[in-house]
Coordinates of C-alpha atoms in Angstrom, one line a residue:
X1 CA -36.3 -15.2 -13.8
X2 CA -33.6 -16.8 -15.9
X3 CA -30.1 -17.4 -14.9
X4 CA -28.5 -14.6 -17.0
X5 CA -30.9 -11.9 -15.5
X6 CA -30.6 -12.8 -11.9
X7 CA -26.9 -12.9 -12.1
X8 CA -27.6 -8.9 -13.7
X9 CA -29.4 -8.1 -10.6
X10 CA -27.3 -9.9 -8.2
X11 CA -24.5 -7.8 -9.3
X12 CA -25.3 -4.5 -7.2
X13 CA -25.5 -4.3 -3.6
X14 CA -28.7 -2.0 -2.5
X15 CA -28.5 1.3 0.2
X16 CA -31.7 2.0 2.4
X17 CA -32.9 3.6 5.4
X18 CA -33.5 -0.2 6.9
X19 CA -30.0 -1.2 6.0
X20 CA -28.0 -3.5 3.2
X21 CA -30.0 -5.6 1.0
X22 CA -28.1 -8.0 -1.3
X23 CA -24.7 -8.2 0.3
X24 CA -23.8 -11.7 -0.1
X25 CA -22.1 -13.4 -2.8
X26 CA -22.0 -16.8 -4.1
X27 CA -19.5 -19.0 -3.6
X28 CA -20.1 -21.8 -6.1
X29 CA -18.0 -20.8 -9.2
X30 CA -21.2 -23.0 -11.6
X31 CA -24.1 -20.8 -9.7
X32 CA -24.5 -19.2 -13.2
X33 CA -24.9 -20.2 -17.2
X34 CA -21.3 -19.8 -18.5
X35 CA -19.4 -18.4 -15.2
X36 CA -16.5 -20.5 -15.8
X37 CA -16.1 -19.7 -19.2
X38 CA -12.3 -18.4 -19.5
X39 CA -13.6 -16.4 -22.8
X40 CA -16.3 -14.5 -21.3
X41 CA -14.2 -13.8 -18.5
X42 CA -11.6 -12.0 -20.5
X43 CA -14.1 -9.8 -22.9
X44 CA -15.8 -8.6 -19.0
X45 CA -12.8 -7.7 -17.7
X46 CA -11.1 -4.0 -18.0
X47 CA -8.5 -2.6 -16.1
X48 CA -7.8 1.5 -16.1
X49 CA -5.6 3.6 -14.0
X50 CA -7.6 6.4 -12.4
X51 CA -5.0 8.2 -10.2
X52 CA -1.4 7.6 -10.3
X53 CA 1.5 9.5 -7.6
X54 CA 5.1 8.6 -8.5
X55 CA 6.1 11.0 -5.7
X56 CA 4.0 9.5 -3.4
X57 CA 4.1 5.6 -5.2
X58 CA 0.4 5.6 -4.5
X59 CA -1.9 4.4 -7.5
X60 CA -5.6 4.3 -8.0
X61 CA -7.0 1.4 -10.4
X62 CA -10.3 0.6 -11.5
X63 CA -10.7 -3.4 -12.2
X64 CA -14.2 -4.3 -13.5
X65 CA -15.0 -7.9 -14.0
X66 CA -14.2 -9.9 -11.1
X67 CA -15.4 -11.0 -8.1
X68 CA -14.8 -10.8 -4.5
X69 CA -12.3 -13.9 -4.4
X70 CA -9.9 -12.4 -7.0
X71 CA -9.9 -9.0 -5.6
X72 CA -9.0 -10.3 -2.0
X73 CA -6.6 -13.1 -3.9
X74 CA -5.0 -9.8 -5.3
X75 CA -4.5 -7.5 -2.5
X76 CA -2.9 -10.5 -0.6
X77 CA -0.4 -11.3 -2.6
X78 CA 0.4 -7.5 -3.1
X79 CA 0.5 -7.5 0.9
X80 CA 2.4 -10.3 1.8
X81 CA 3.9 -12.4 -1.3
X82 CA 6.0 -10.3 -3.4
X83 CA 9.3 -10.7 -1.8
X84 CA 11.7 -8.0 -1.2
X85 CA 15.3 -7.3 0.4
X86 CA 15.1 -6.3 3.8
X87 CA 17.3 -6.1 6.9
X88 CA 17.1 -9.7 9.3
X89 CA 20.6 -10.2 11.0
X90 CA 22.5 -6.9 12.7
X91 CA 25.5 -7.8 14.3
X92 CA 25.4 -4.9 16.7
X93 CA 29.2 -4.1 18.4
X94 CA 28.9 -1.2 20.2
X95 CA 25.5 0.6 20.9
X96 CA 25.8 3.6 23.8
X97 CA 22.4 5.4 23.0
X98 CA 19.2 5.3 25.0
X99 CA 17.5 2.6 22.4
X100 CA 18.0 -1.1 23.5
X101 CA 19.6 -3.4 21.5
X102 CA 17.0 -5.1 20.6
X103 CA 14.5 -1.7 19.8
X104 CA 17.2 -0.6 17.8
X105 CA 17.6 -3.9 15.8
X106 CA 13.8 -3.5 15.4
X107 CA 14.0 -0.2 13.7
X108 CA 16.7 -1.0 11.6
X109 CA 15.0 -4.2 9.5
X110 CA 11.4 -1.8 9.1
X111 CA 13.6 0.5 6.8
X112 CA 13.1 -0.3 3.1
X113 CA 16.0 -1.0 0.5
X114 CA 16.0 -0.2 -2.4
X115 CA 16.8 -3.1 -4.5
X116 CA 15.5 -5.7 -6.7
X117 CA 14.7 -9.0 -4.5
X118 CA 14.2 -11.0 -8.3
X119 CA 18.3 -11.1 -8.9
X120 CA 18.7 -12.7 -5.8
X121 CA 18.4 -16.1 -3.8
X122 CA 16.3 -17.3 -1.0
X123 CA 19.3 -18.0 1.3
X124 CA 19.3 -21.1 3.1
X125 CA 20.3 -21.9 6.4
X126 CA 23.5 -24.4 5.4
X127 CA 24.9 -21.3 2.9
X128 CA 26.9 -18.5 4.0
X129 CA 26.0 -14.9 3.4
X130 CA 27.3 -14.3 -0.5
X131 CA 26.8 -12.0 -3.5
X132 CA 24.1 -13.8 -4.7
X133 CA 21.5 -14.0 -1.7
X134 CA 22.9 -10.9 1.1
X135 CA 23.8 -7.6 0.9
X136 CA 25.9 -5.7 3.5
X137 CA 25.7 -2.7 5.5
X138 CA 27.8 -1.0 7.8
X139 CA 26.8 1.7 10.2
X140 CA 29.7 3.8 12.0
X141 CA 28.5 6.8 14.0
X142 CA 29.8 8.7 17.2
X143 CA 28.1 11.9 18.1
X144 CA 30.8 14.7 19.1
X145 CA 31.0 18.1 19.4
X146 CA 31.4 20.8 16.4
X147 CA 34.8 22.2 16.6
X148 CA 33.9 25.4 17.2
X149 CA 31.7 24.4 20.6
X150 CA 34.5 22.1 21.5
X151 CA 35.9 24.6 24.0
X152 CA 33.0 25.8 25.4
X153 CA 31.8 24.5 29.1
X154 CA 28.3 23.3 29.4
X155 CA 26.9 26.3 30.8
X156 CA 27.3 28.0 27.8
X157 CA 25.5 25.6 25.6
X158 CA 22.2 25.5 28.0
X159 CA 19.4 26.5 25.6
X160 CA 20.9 25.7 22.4
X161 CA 19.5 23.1 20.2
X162 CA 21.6 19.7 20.1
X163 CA 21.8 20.0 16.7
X164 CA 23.3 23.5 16.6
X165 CA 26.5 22.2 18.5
X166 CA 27.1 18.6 17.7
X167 CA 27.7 16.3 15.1
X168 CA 25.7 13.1 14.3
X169 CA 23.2 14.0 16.9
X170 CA 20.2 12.4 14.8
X171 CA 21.1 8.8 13.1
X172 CA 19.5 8.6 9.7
X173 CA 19.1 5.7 7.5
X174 CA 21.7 7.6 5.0
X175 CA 23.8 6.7 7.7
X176 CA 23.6 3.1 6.6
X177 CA 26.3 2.5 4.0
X178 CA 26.6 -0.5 1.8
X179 CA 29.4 -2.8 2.0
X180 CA 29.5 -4.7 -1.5
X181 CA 30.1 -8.8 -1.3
X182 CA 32.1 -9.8 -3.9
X183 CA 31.5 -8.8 -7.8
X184 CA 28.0 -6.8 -7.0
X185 CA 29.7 -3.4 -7.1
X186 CA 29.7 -4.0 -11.1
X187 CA 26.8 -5.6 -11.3
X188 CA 24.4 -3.1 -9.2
X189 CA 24.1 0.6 -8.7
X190 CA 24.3 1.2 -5.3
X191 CA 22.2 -0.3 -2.8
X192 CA 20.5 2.1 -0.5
X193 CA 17.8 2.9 2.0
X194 CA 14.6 4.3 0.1
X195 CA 14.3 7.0 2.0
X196 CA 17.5 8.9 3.4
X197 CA 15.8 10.9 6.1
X198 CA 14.2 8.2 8.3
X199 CA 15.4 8.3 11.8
X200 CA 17.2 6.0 13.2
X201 CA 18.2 7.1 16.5
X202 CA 18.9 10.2 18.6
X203 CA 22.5 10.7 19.9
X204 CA 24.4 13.1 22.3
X205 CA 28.1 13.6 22.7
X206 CA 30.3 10.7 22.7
X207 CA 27.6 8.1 22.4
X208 CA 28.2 6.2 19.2
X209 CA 26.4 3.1 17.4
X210 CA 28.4 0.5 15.7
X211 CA 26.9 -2.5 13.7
X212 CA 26.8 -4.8 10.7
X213 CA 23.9 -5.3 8.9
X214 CA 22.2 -8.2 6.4
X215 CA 19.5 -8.3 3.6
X216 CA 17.7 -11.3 3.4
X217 CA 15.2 -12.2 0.5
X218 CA 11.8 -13.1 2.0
X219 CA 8.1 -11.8 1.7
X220 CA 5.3 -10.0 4.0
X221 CA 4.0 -13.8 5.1
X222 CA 6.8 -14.3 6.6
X223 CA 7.2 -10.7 8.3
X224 CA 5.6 -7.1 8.0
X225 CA 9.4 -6.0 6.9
X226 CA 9.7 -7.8 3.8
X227 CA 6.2 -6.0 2.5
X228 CA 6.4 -3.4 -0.6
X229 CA 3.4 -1.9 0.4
X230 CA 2.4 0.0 3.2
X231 CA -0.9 -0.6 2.8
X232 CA -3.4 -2.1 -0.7
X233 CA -6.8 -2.5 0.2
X234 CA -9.9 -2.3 -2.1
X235 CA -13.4 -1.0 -2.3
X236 CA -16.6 -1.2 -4.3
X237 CA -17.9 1.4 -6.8
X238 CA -20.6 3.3 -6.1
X239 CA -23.6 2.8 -8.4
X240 CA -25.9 5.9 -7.8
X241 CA -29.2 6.0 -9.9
X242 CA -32.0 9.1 -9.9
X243 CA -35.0 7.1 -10.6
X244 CA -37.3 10.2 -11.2
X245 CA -36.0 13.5 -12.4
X246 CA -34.9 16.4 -10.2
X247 CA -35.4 19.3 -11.3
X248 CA -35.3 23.3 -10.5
X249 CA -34.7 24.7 -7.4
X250 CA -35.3 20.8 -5.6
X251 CA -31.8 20.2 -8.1
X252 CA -29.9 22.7 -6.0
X253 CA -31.1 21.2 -3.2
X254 CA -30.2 18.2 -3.7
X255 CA -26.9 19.8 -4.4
X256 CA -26.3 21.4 -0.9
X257 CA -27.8 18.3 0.8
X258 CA -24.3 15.9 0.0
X259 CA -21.5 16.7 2.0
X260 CA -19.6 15.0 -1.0
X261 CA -20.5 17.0 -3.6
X262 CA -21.5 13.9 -5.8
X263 CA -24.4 15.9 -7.3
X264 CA -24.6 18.5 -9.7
X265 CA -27.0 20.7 -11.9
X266 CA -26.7 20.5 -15.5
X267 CA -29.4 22.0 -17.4
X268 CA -32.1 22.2 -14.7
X269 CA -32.0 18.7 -13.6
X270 CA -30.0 16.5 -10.9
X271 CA -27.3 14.2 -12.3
X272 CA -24.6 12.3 -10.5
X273 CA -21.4 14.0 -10.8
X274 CA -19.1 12.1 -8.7
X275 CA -20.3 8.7 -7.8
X276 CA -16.7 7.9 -6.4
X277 CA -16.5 10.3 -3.1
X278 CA -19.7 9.1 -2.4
X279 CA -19.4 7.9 1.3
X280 CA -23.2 6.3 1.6
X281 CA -24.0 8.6 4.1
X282 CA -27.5 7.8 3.4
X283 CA -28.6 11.6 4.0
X284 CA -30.6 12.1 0.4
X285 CA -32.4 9.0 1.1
X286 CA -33.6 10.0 4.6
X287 CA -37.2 9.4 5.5
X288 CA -37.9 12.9 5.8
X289 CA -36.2 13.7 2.6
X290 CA -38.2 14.0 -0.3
X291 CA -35.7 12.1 -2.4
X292 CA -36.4 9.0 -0.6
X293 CA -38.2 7.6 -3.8
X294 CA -36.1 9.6 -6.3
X295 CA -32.9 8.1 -5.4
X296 CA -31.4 4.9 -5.6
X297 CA -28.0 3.8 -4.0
X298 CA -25.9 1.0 -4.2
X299 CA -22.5 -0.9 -5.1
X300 CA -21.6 -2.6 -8.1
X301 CA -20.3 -6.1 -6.5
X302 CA -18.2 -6.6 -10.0
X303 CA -16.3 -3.2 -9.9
X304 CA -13.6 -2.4 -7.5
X305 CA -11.3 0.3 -6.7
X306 CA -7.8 -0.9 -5.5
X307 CA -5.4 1.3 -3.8
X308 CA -1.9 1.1 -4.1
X309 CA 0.6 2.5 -1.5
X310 CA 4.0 1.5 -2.2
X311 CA 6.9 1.9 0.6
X312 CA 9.3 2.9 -2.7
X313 CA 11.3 -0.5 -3.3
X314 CA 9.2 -1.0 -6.6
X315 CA 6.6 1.0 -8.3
X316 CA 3.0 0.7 -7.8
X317 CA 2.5 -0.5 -10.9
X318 CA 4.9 -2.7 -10.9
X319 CA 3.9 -4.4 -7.8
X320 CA 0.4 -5.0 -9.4
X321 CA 1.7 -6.6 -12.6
X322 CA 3.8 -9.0 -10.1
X323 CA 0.7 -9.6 -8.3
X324 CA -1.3 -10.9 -11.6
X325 CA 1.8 -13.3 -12.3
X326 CA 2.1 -14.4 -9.0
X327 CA -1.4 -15.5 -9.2
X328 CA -1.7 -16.9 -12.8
X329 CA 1.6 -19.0 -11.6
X330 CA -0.3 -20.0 -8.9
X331 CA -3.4 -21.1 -11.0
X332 CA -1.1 -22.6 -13.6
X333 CA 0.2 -25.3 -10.9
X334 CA -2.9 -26.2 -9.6
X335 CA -4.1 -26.6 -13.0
X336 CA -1.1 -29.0 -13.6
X337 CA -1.7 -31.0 -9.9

């Protein structure tokens, strides 16, 4: 067997009833004739959006092409090196709720802001907090009653809901308002939490938090806050082949026998329908199942499916195309050393 051909069969990871055959990859980047060719790289490769959720900032993509190294190399830098604003410093004045200092500090810097890290400056430690590498927040609250409970004893409010009868009972992150430092009033729009109805903290009458908060520039290496992704991970495609034809009423069986509906009947015979919600379950291949032989399952090791779950401060597809510069500047200066 040549080169070319073993590198074709080496491409799909096998299913069977013993286990996974052919799950390894190769590490060495001259295991095959022409793998380090640049040009044959970029005719292989082919990148399609399959599902994308604005609402949601979730985004499917298929990337066919590459290997295990690249996909990983891509998720991570999604994960943790696209920096974003976040909160690091609360200078916390008064805080009479039932949260701790310190738990409340906590919950603050986890709540994304929206704003574009890129038009600002790692600060460092000798500089002061300025326009160019902080932004401000304040956040003012005392819980009191409405006026029409305020002369009402307590005995009369038993059963009501907290909310019914006081103000600023439940802190949200709309609560958190931006204090602009110097000239970035004309030079942003305003600078807010992503989402307004994240809860802060709980309240009851006359407690009150009182604090000043700071955005830093950093990334998700650093510290889970600075992430613009809840979550990117990856998986393989599923490369499902019927060897010997299905047909008749065996079709429809085969057809009732997925929990995943990734068969279907189209003129008499079994065909693969949806190859992605395929789970490997394994049940069409079981040893009592006549479709043992008929069936072949497996992954295709060069095609993956990434999924992208953004926490709002950028787009999904935005935080991919920084990903793929991050890396190319990264392969650039290692080029250059």
């Amino acid at each position: 067997m040549d080169k070319k051909s073993f590198k074709e069969k080496s491409k799909k990871m096998k299913f069977t009833n013993d286990g996974v055959q052919n799950n390894t990859d190769v590490l060495y980047a001259g295991a095959y004739l022409s793998s380090n060719e640049i040009q044959q790289f970029n005719e292989n490769i082919d990148i399609s959006i399959h599902r994308l959720d604005e609402k949601l900032g979730e985004m499917e993509l298929d990337i066919k092409g590459i290997e295990a190294p690249i996909a990983n190399a891509l998720r991570r830098v999604m994960i943790a090196e696209i920096p974003t604003m976040a909160i690091h410093k609360v200078s916390m004045f008064q805080n009479t709720s039932i949260i701790p200092d310190e738990v409340l500090c906590h919950r603050l810097g986890l709540i994304p802001i929206k704003a574009d890290a890129f038009q600002f400056n790692e600060k460092r430690d000798e500089e002061e907090n300025n326009e160019n590498n902080s932004i401000q927040f304040s956040l003012n609250i005392r819980c009191q009653r409405k006026k029409q409970y305020q002369n009402k004893k307590d005995s009369e409010l038993e059963g009501l809901n907290p909310e019914d009868y006081l103000e600023n009972s439940v802190v949200y992150s709309s609560d958190l308002k931006w204090v602009p430092l110097g000239k970035q009033q004309e030079k942003f729009q305003e600078i807010k939490p992503v989402h307004e109805k994240i809860i802060i903290a709980k309240l009851r009458e006359n407690q009150e938090i009182c604090c000043d908060l700071i955005c830093l520039k950093g990334i998700g290496r650093t510290h889970a806050k600075w992430s613009p992704v809840s979550t990117a991970f990856y998986r393989l495609m599923n490369d499902i082949q019927i060897t010997k034809p299905i047909k008749g009423e065996k079709a429809k069986e085969l057809k009732k026998l997925c929990p995943q509906n990734v068969f279907d009947v189209e003129g008499g015979k079994a065909v693969v329908k949806n190859p992605r919600d395929c789970t490997v379950c394994r049940e069409c291949i079981r040893l009592d199942q006549e479709f043992n032989e008929k069936i072949e399952l497996g992954k295709d090791k060069e095609h993956y499916i990434f999924t992208i779950e953004s926490v709002g401060i950028y787009t999904p597809e935005e935080i991919f195309k920084q990903a793929l510069q991050m890396i190319k500047k990264k392969a650039l200066s290692y080029k250059i050393e």
